[in-house]
Amino acid sequence: MPVASLLPFTVTPNRKSVSPTSFRLTEKFILLLVFSAFITLCFGAIFFLPDSTKLLSGVFFRSSSSVESETRTGTVSDMSTGTGKDEKILAKIRKDHEKALIEAKDTLQKGPSEIKQDINSDKEKLAPNGQGKGAKADSLPFVQYERPPGATGHEPADPDIKAKRAKIKEMMQFSWDNYKRYAWGSNELRPVSKQGHSSNLFGSLKGATIVDALDTLYIMEMYDEFEAATEWVDKNLDFNMNAEISVFEVNIRFVGGLLSAYYLSGKEVFRRKAVELGEKLLPAFKTPTGIPWALLNLKSGIGRNWPWASGGSSILAEYGTLHLEFMHLSALSGRPVFAEKVMNIRKVLNRLDKPQGLYPNYLNPNSGQWGQHHVSVGGLGDSFYEYLLKAWLMSDKTDEEGKKLYYDALQAVEKNLIRKSSGGLTYIAEWKGGLLEHKMGHLTCFAGGMIALGADGAPDDKTGHQMELAAEIARTCHESYTRTSMKLGPEAFRFDGGVEAIATRQNEKYFILRPEVIETYMYMWRFTHDPKYRQWGWEAVEALEKYCRVEGGYSGVRDVYANTPNHDDVQQSFYLAETLKYLYLLFSDDDHLSFEHWVFNTEAHPLPVIKKQTPEIANQLK
Ligand code: DMJ
């Protein structure tokens, strides 16, 4: 039988019509179209369906009789009684989701070229006063540089303190020399295997340790090293690459590091590089709400969120930790766009209901709705709270909104998260949809310093109360150190199952040279001058020397309860940026980077307070 007769259509030979084979091709093409439409639908369903975690949290609230928590849209009893109010709530949820769906589709349907166009139009807007196309950092307006007070310090009078301060400088020298010798230009040093190390936080960006360490080198008066680092930044720090980076990490370490280096030294190269990098980060804000993506490809300008984050959410501690740097980028570039982006984040947050006045860690940038109702003053939440307070302080206390947001948030944290153990240790627990997890992270320990820093401006009679609270948190965090064999704190410690301030899970026993506990000692020392804080800081120095110092630098350890260290072979860049800097300041006089003139970003990079009487800068921010 001829093949043609098997076909469901007539083939007319010698006609310039469809040949059997081309028909098959067409069919294949149609099939392919149908198939890809089907895949798109499935794919779309995953992305655009209502955030299942939100639905789950609704279910949780309904079945949890003991928790009378308020959900975003109503109370537990509202949800379970099936009243007309219920229907209204559901209708609103549906409407919100539909809106989010349309917005999300709209964004995601844009091809890369459209996104690029948007980015370019943003760049146009970047030009000062809307003139010309000069979005380039080299077209920056002239800024009269004036070094803020306290950029360098002086030797402490007390010989013991002087010697301790000198020892900490030696630790910095050792960390730096080894980085320079074995890992120059890499992001970090592997001090055991004596080679470079890079985590995926920076994509193919290079030199994290150099940029993060610049200001520490400067304040410790290590000027030759500072010069070498400056030269590397000038010649090698390059942002024009196909690299997917973490917007938060690059902002706090690179933008923050460059800004501080500029304010301390007055070198134009740092201002130029900071603004250039700031511009590169702007496409991250291309979401329907303006809440930035967590990850951004610096070349294509295409962003996305961490695949593990609740329903495609952005993270509170990430999008909430851009404010200080972006305000300074506007001040130094004369371009309001940076300030606009971070003020818009506030606007989005202000419009949302907060469960119990708390800020959940997850927020969907497409729908502008919360993801899972998890709250933490540690990982995923921490520096958001810090930046509310510091936004107010950095504005020379003119940003009243920042102030109110901070104290309101702290009040909710106090009420819902802060608890005292039976042994009398105050700790900050984590909140999971209304239930407490009695665990505190090393990261959370920064809160002692933050609360002390904010105590002064606290409403009504709260000042004394907040200083007390800060001191209690400092004590708890110190306990988490003293209860280990190495006298270094674990990544997380618990207050349940009969333990207090101790890590019970193997994967929470590590120490990666983090600064938060020492940071809190430094703030507490400055506000109280109680010698115990210097003593506690010195205990940490001794432990670092004993367990973390290796031939090729400083390394984290895998288990602080073990008797001998098992090194993780990473000298984190924040060890030079934060841990050693805070230790040095703990043993320095208070006028070195005084709180009156400087605010530390979350990576310990000092940024000057924008004084009311500095009209040229203050005006840029209006
Ligand atoms: C640093 O990069 C910053 O302090 C950040 O805010 C939290 N984590 C690390 C240090 O632990």
XYZ file of C-alpha atoms and ligand atoms in Angstrom:
633
model
C 0.000 0.000 0.000
C 1.402 3.382 -0.990
C 2.307 5.495 1.978
C 0.061 8.244 0.665
C -3.108 6.197 1.181
C -2.322 5.880 4.860
C -2.527 9.590 5.275
C -5.768 11.157 6.483
C -5.721 13.696 3.681
C -5.365 13.592 -0.073
C -1.991 14.171 -1.505
C -2.085 15.666 -4.942
C 1.179 14.956 -6.673
C 2.985 17.684 -8.578
C 1.049 20.434 -6.925
C 2.966 23.033 -5.109
C 1.114 22.145 -2.015
C 2.029 20.395 1.165
C 4.175 17.316 0.794
C 3.641 14.412 3.171
C 6.885 15.146 4.962
C 6.248 18.872 5.323
C 2.781 18.058 6.667
C 4.352 15.893 9.268
C 6.642 18.760 10.112
C 3.694 21.110 10.452
C 1.932 18.583 12.603
C 4.999 18.224 14.695
C 5.154 21.973 14.992
C 1.508 22.182 16.094
C 2.046 19.366 18.544
C 5.079 21.139 19.861
C 3.057 24.330 20.253
C 0.285 22.516 22.121
C 2.846 20.774 24.266
C 4.736 23.961 25.114
C 1.436 25.742 25.877
C 0.643 22.912 28.265
C 4.094 23.176 29.923
C 3.685 26.952 30.185
C 0.322 26.424 31.872
C 1.808 23.993 34.391
C 4.750 26.270 34.953
C 2.427 29.241 35.314
C 0.347 27.349 37.825
C 3.389 26.787 40.009
C 4.308 30.450 39.943
C 0.942 32.138 39.932
C -1.227 30.018 42.131
C -1.846 31.480 45.586
C 1.083 31.037 47.930
C 0.382 27.639 49.402
C 2.258 28.485 52.566
C -0.282 31.212 53.235
C -3.083 28.743 52.783
C -1.261 26.337 55.051
C -0.867 28.947 57.711
C -4.603 29.530 57.492
C -5.163 25.835 58.110
C -2.722 25.920 60.995
C -4.527 28.782 62.649
C -7.862 27.099 62.319
C -6.810 23.860 63.931
C -4.689 25.384 66.647
C -7.198 26.123 69.350
C -4.698 27.370 71.897
C -3.319 30.100 69.687
C -5.557 33.128 69.417
C -3.356 34.721 66.785
C -4.501 37.280 64.339
C -3.957 36.340 60.740
C -3.415 38.935 58.036
C -7.060 38.864 57.082
C -8.845 38.124 60.306
C -8.748 36.249 63.581
C -8.820 32.519 64.160
C -12.462 32.530 65.088
C -13.367 34.576 62.014
C -11.798 31.931 59.834
C -13.451 28.966 61.456
C -17.056 30.014 61.899
C -17.988 30.280 58.247
C -19.783 33.617 58.564
C -20.445 36.176 55.835
C -17.274 37.833 56.989
C -15.499 34.640 55.972
C -16.720 34.983 52.443
C -15.598 38.572 52.315
C -12.162 37.563 53.516
C -11.928 34.802 50.960
C -13.134 37.125 48.224
C -10.425 39.604 49.160
C -7.779 36.871 49.151
C -8.988 35.738 45.739
C -8.978 39.293 44.419
C -5.507 39.932 45.763
C -4.243 36.780 44.178
C -5.821 37.554 40.860
C -4.196 40.959 40.895
C -0.861 39.495 41.857
C -1.256 36.922 39.114
C -1.777 39.561 36.480
C 1.107 41.647 37.759
C 3.400 38.673 37.973
C 2.459 37.475 34.497
C 3.031 40.917 33.127
C 6.532 41.024 34.542
C 7.491 37.509 33.711
C 6.148 37.720 30.171
C 8.548 40.513 29.403
C 11.373 39.192 27.317
C 14.946 39.997 28.270
C 15.047 42.740 25.625
C 12.077 44.534 27.198
C 13.655 44.220 30.597
C 16.834 45.650 29.126
C 14.854 48.585 27.698
C 13.441 49.264 31.135
C 16.897 49.149 32.616
C 18.142 51.589 30.006
C 15.283 53.960 30.668
C 16.215 53.804 34.336
C 19.751 54.684 33.394
C 18.508 57.712 31.505
C 16.737 58.772 34.637
C 19.986 58.422 36.505
C 21.567 61.368 34.786
C 21.740 64.292 37.197
C 18.914 66.785 36.721
C 17.657 64.621 33.873
C 20.291 65.999 31.497
C 22.095 63.946 28.906
C 22.628 60.230 28.832
C 25.499 60.222 31.260
C 24.365 57.469 33.574
C 28.008 56.648 34.047
C 29.639 56.949 37.409
C 32.369 59.082 35.818
C 29.860 61.893 35.271
C 29.448 62.406 38.981
C 28.866 65.893 40.270
C 31.609 67.584 42.240
C 31.402 66.904 45.964
C 33.517 68.869 48.401
C 35.105 66.165 50.519
C 35.425 66.817 54.215
C 36.636 64.038 56.511
C 34.087 63.441 59.287
C 35.562 63.564 62.816
C 37.029 60.418 64.376
C 38.226 58.646 61.235
C 41.420 57.721 63.053
C 42.018 57.250 66.755
C 44.881 57.537 69.171
C 46.699 55.270 71.568
C 44.748 54.540 74.754
C 46.395 55.925 77.893
C 46.105 52.702 79.890
C 49.129 50.498 78.988
C 47.161 47.257 79.353
C 44.465 48.457 76.978
C 47.108 49.799 74.627
C 48.801 46.389 74.507
C 45.506 44.604 73.889
C 44.631 46.993 71.103
C 48.054 46.411 69.555
C 47.489 42.647 69.745
C 44.239 42.991 67.812
C 46.056 45.002 65.169
C 48.583 42.179 64.917
C 45.692 39.751 64.324
C 44.495 41.958 61.468
C 48.015 42.089 60.054
C 48.223 38.299 60.180
C 44.839 37.799 58.503
C 45.652 40.332 55.816
C 49.197 39.139 55.103
C 48.014 35.591 54.652
C 45.140 36.624 52.419
C 47.580 38.668 50.378
C 50.088 35.863 50.174
C 47.780 32.979 49.315
C 44.543 34.413 47.943
C 45.142 37.923 46.612
C 42.206 38.945 44.413
C 40.037 35.962 45.419
C 37.013 36.626 47.540
C 38.288 34.877 50.636
C 41.220 32.874 51.953
C 41.343 29.183 52.761
C 43.826 29.405 55.628
C 44.453 25.687 56.040
C 44.893 24.735 52.404
C 46.405 28.176 51.721
C 44.477 29.106 48.612
C 41.639 31.332 47.437
C 37.986 30.652 48.215
C 34.801 31.915 46.655
C 31.211 31.359 47.694
C 28.319 31.744 45.287
C 27.203 34.931 47.072
C 29.411 37.008 44.839
C 29.110 35.117 41.540
C 32.299 35.835 39.652
C 32.858 39.177 41.379
C 36.324 39.262 42.891
C 38.136 40.715 45.886
C 35.474 40.585 48.655
C 38.126 40.490 51.384
C 39.974 43.466 49.909
C 36.866 45.650 49.738
C 35.496 44.439 53.070
C 38.830 45.090 54.828
C 39.589 48.541 53.397
C 38.163 50.569 56.268
C 39.607 48.282 58.964
C 43.043 48.778 57.411
C 42.455 52.518 57.427
C 41.252 52.852 61.003
C 44.116 50.643 62.235
C 46.458 52.978 60.346
C 47.804 50.205 58.138
C 48.316 52.698 55.338
C 50.671 50.675 53.110
C 48.153 47.870 53.038
C 45.355 50.373 52.439
C 47.292 51.760 49.451
C 47.801 48.280 47.985
C 44.096 47.566 48.415
C 43.190 50.902 46.810
C 45.358 50.125 43.818
C 43.720 46.728 43.428
C 40.254 48.322 43.540
C 41.264 50.926 40.975
C 42.809 48.475 38.539
C 40.918 45.241 39.087
C 37.538 45.689 40.696
C 35.229 45.059 37.803
C 31.441 44.814 37.784
C 30.992 44.272 34.052
C 30.636 40.570 34.095
C 28.140 37.833 33.590
C 27.771 37.124 37.289
C 24.750 36.261 39.383
C 25.256 37.844 42.771
C 23.387 38.251 46.047
C 22.100 41.825 46.051
C 22.211 41.980 49.857
C 25.729 40.618 50.260
C 27.145 42.740 47.497
C 25.446 45.795 48.925
C 26.583 45.378 52.534
C 30.119 44.236 51.738
C 31.043 45.896 48.435
C 28.899 49.041 48.302
C 29.227 49.518 52.074
C 32.979 48.872 51.993
C 33.552 51.281 49.116
C 31.434 54.010 50.689
C 33.309 53.769 53.993
C 36.657 53.785 52.238
C 35.571 56.962 50.464
C 34.385 58.731 53.599
C 37.524 57.779 55.526
C 40.102 58.530 52.851
C 38.414 60.967 50.468
C 39.698 58.990 47.477
C 37.445 59.547 44.471
C 37.986 56.053 43.135
C 35.838 54.674 45.940
C 32.968 57.077 45.295
C 33.095 56.251 41.592
C 33.142 52.505 42.152
C 30.396 52.636 44.778
C 28.050 54.537 42.472
C 28.935 52.338 39.509
C 28.076 49.248 41.521
C 24.931 50.862 42.916
C 23.749 51.455 39.345
C 24.439 47.832 38.503
C 22.152 46.775 41.352
C 19.178 48.881 40.248
C 17.623 46.293 37.901
C 17.016 44.122 40.979
C 14.133 46.461 41.791
C 12.300 45.609 38.578
C 9.465 43.730 40.215
C 5.768 44.640 40.281
C 6.114 45.960 43.823
C 9.653 47.315 43.678
C 10.686 44.846 46.395
C 14.015 43.712 44.956
C 15.030 40.241 43.908
C 17.567 38.457 46.089
C 19.751 37.453 43.160
C 20.742 39.504 40.160
C 22.705 38.835 37.030
C 24.898 41.913 36.698
C 25.141 41.592 32.934
C 21.590 40.822 31.856
C 19.943 42.693 34.741
C 17.648 39.712 35.280
C 16.779 38.886 38.851
C 15.189 36.046 40.736
C 14.730 34.864 44.297
C 16.415 32.100 46.235
C 14.756 28.876 45.128
C 14.331 27.801 48.773
C 12.513 30.964 49.897
C 8.837 30.478 50.756
C 6.762 30.672 47.561
C 9.299 32.748 45.607
C 9.595 35.354 48.341
C 12.190 38.026 48.924
C 13.792 38.010 52.375
C 13.170 40.724 54.966
C 16.804 40.972 56.092
C 17.901 41.263 52.455
C 15.539 43.820 50.935
C 15.413 45.590 54.305
C 19.169 46.113 54.451
C 19.793 48.500 51.604
C 18.616 51.742 53.110
C 21.817 53.190 54.596
C 23.993 52.517 51.570
C 21.379 53.660 49.058
C 20.780 56.939 50.890
C 24.514 57.615 50.709
C 24.622 56.640 47.038
C 22.055 59.343 46.333
C 23.973 61.803 48.466
C 27.238 61.122 46.629
C 25.845 60.900 43.115
C 23.190 63.593 43.221
C 20.787 60.982 41.829
C 17.595 60.498 43.815
C 16.845 57.128 42.220
C 18.694 55.169 44.933
C 16.828 56.852 47.770
C 13.546 56.408 45.878
C 14.050 52.668 45.598
C 14.539 52.153 49.319
C 11.810 54.558 50.347
C 9.439 52.579 48.148
C 10.311 49.415 50.092
C 9.129 51.180 53.217
C 5.927 52.231 51.475
C 5.129 48.648 50.486
C 5.762 47.468 54.051
C 3.685 50.254 55.541
C 0.666 49.177 53.521
C 0.758 45.621 54.857
C -0.918 44.269 57.967
C 1.643 42.928 60.417
C 0.663 39.816 62.362
C 0.881 40.897 66.027
C 2.838 43.931 64.815
C 5.607 41.592 63.608
C 7.337 41.495 60.218
C 7.380 38.037 58.612
C 10.690 37.064 57.016
C 9.162 36.341 53.595
C 7.481 38.754 51.221
C 6.415 37.960 47.682
C 7.762 40.695 45.365
C 5.095 40.016 42.757
C 2.010 40.074 44.925
C 3.338 42.269 47.707
C 1.925 39.775 50.213
C 3.689 38.007 53.070
C 4.877 34.461 52.541
C 5.205 32.133 55.526
C 4.585 33.799 58.854
C 8.047 33.194 60.259
C 9.603 35.973 62.302
C 13.189 36.238 63.451
C 15.541 38.853 64.841
C 18.310 36.488 63.741
C 18.919 35.074 60.263
C 16.429 36.260 57.578
C 15.164 39.165 59.701
C 18.034 40.680 61.711
C 19.443 43.685 59.892
C 16.009 44.922 58.766
C 15.380 46.049 62.370
C 18.918 47.404 62.625
C 18.443 49.547 59.500
C 15.183 51.083 60.732
C 16.970 52.425 63.796
C 20.112 53.405 61.926
C 18.125 55.147 59.161
C 16.845 57.473 61.850
C 20.258 57.948 63.463
C 22.044 58.423 60.122
C 19.539 61.122 59.158
C 20.649 63.093 62.222
C 17.370 62.008 63.799
C 15.207 63.646 61.144
C 13.745 60.429 59.704
C 10.848 60.257 62.175
C 9.145 57.507 60.218
C 12.208 55.244 60.550
C 12.238 55.944 64.265
C 8.597 55.032 64.748
C 8.896 51.879 62.662
C 11.866 50.754 64.754
C 10.336 51.318 68.180
C 6.993 49.813 67.128
C 8.746 46.738 65.759
C 10.858 46.402 68.893
C 7.776 46.603 71.058
C 6.180 43.740 69.102
C 9.409 41.733 69.355
C 9.548 42.287 73.114
C 5.972 41.188 73.556
C 6.027 38.151 71.316
C 9.589 36.884 71.067
C 11.598 37.868 74.128
C 11.502 35.343 76.944
C 13.404 34.500 80.117
C 14.650 30.967 80.796
C 14.099 29.285 84.142
C 17.782 29.905 84.811
C 17.215 33.627 84.343
C 18.692 34.104 80.856
C 16.858 36.499 78.561
C 16.715 35.353 74.943
C 15.010 36.224 71.672
C 13.101 33.243 70.313
C 11.910 32.638 66.753
C 8.241 32.814 65.804
C 6.701 30.268 63.460
C 3.133 31.244 62.643
C 2.335 32.024 66.252
C 4.371 29.271 67.899
C 7.732 29.962 69.521
C 10.875 28.048 68.751
C 13.088 28.538 71.811
C 16.253 28.959 69.872
C 18.565 31.949 69.483
C 21.108 32.279 66.693
C 24.603 33.731 66.972
C 23.322 36.243 64.414
C 20.605 37.335 66.871
C 23.253 38.410 69.370
C 23.794 41.672 67.441
C 20.458 42.745 68.970
C 22.081 43.558 72.316
C 24.113 46.268 70.598
C 21.171 47.474 68.551
C 18.876 47.797 71.557
C 21.591 49.658 73.494
C 22.132 51.996 70.556
C 18.414 52.761 70.376
C 17.777 52.945 74.115
C 18.482 56.628 74.276
C 15.687 57.590 71.881
C 13.145 55.115 73.233
C 9.695 56.552 73.861
C 8.693 57.550 77.412
C 10.374 55.754 80.264
C 11.798 52.963 78.147
C 15.435 54.105 78.096
C 16.487 52.383 81.314
C 14.405 49.337 80.511
C 16.013 48.946 77.099
C 19.546 49.307 78.435
C 18.715 46.559 80.900
C 17.349 44.387 78.137
C 20.474 44.975 76.022
C 22.686 44.015 78.977
C 20.682 40.843 79.524
C 21.039 39.816 75.905
C 24.786 40.498 76.079
C 24.971 38.253 79.143
C 23.033 35.441 77.457
C 25.277 35.579 74.403
C 28.350 35.564 76.636
C 26.913 32.476 78.358
C 26.573 30.781 74.979
C 30.359 31.221 74.667
C 31.351 30.219 78.199
C 29.307 27.013 78.076
C 31.453 25.571 75.267
C 34.869 23.910 75.479
C 36.459 26.449 73.169
C 34.833 29.541 74.713
C 33.522 30.456 71.279
C 29.795 30.564 70.603
C 27.808 28.071 68.519
C 25.800 29.105 65.464
C 22.549 28.584 67.409
C 21.688 27.682 70.975
C 18.496 26.501 72.595
C 16.395 26.911 75.678
C 14.379 23.717 75.695
C 14.697 20.077 76.596
C 16.459 20.984 79.832
C 19.266 23.036 78.262
C 20.024 26.758 78.366
C 22.223 28.623 75.897
C 23.640 25.401 74.485
C 23.543 23.987 70.952
C 21.880 20.607 70.925
C 22.023 19.825 67.230
C 25.282 18.856 65.605
C 24.671 21.200 62.670
C 24.363 24.201 65.010
C 27.648 23.722 66.841
C 29.946 25.504 64.415
C 31.595 28.915 64.729
C 32.550 30.772 61.566
C 34.356 33.801 63.019
C 31.117 35.750 63.272
C 31.137 39.210 64.894
C 27.707 39.667 66.518
C 28.616 38.870 70.127
C 31.711 41.073 70.052
C 29.688 43.776 68.306
C 27.298 43.806 71.260
C 30.208 43.966 73.739
C 31.530 47.003 71.873
C 28.203 48.860 72.053
C 27.697 47.900 75.699
C 31.202 49.070 76.567
C 30.636 52.427 74.896
C 27.353 53.022 76.719
C 28.234 51.673 80.154
C 32.031 51.525 80.473
C 31.507 48.409 82.518
C 34.925 46.646 82.356
C 33.305 43.235 82.030
C 32.614 43.917 78.363
C 36.322 44.416 77.646
C 37.058 41.334 79.681
C 34.553 39.290 77.683
C 36.013 40.652 74.452
C 39.467 39.643 75.571
C 38.249 36.111 76.363
C 37.132 35.926 72.751
C 40.546 37.112 71.531
C 42.248 34.352 73.526
C 39.864 31.733 72.172
C 40.357 32.929 68.594
C 44.107 32.696 69.038
C 43.922 29.250 70.558
C 41.432 27.552 68.287
C 41.043 29.534 65.079
C 44.530 30.765 64.304
C 46.319 28.416 61.936
C 49.485 28.763 59.918
C 47.771 30.463 57.009
C 45.302 32.796 58.764
C 42.142 32.323 60.839
C 39.622 29.573 60.280
C 36.143 28.734 61.534
C 35.649 25.547 63.577
C 33.054 22.828 63.129
C 32.247 22.066 66.771
C 32.857 24.480 69.633
C 32.114 21.751 72.181
C 34.986 19.548 70.999
C 38.370 19.661 72.693
C 40.417 20.026 69.544
C 39.399 22.161 66.581
C 38.186 20.744 63.314
C 38.786 23.694 60.981
C 36.394 24.611 58.192
C 39.222 26.212 56.199
C 37.533 29.560 55.512
C 38.640 33.000 56.642
C 35.377 34.866 56.127
C 35.700 38.397 54.779
C 33.506 39.649 57.660
C 36.207 38.524 60.091
C 38.367 41.405 58.838
C 35.473 43.780 58.219
C 33.619 43.247 61.478
C 35.055 40.907 64.112
C 38.504 42.466 64.211
C 37.182 45.998 63.756
C 34.721 45.719 66.650
C 37.431 44.181 68.836
C 39.777 47.040 67.993
C 37.104 49.629 68.778
C 36.286 47.846 72.038
C 39.834 48.632 73.118
C 39.896 52.149 71.633
C 38.655 55.432 73.043
C 35.057 56.404 72.345
C 35.921 59.248 70.002
C 37.307 56.855 67.420
C 34.359 56.575 65.015
C 32.055 58.037 67.638
C 28.329 57.313 67.450
C 27.699 61.015 67.226
C 29.242 61.176 63.779
C 29.137 57.638 62.401
C 26.681 54.801 61.938
C 27.943 51.292 61.176
C 26.271 49.400 58.382
C 25.465 45.776 59.078
C 28.918 44.718 57.860
C 30.527 47.216 60.291
C 31.338 49.722 57.553
C 31.127 53.189 59.109
C 28.970 55.718 57.264
C 28.795 59.319 58.399
C 25.663 60.799 59.917
C 24.180 63.145 57.329
C 24.070 66.276 59.440
C 21.103 68.613 59.214
C 23.559 71.427 58.643
C 25.052 69.721 55.553
C 22.402 71.148 53.240
C 23.989 70.101 49.953
C 23.858 66.437 50.967
C 20.625 66.611 52.944
C 18.922 68.272 49.948
C 19.837 65.425 47.624
C 17.828 63.161 49.862
C 14.604 65.155 49.892
C 27.725 39.693 58.079
O 27.868 39.593 56.712
C 26.734 40.768 58.443
O 26.889 41.091 59.768
C 25.318 40.351 58.206
O 24.408 41.316 58.634
C 25.032 39.066 58.920
N 26.017 38.071 58.751
C 27.410 38.356 58.626
C 28.252 38.072 59.828
O 27.875 37.076 60.637
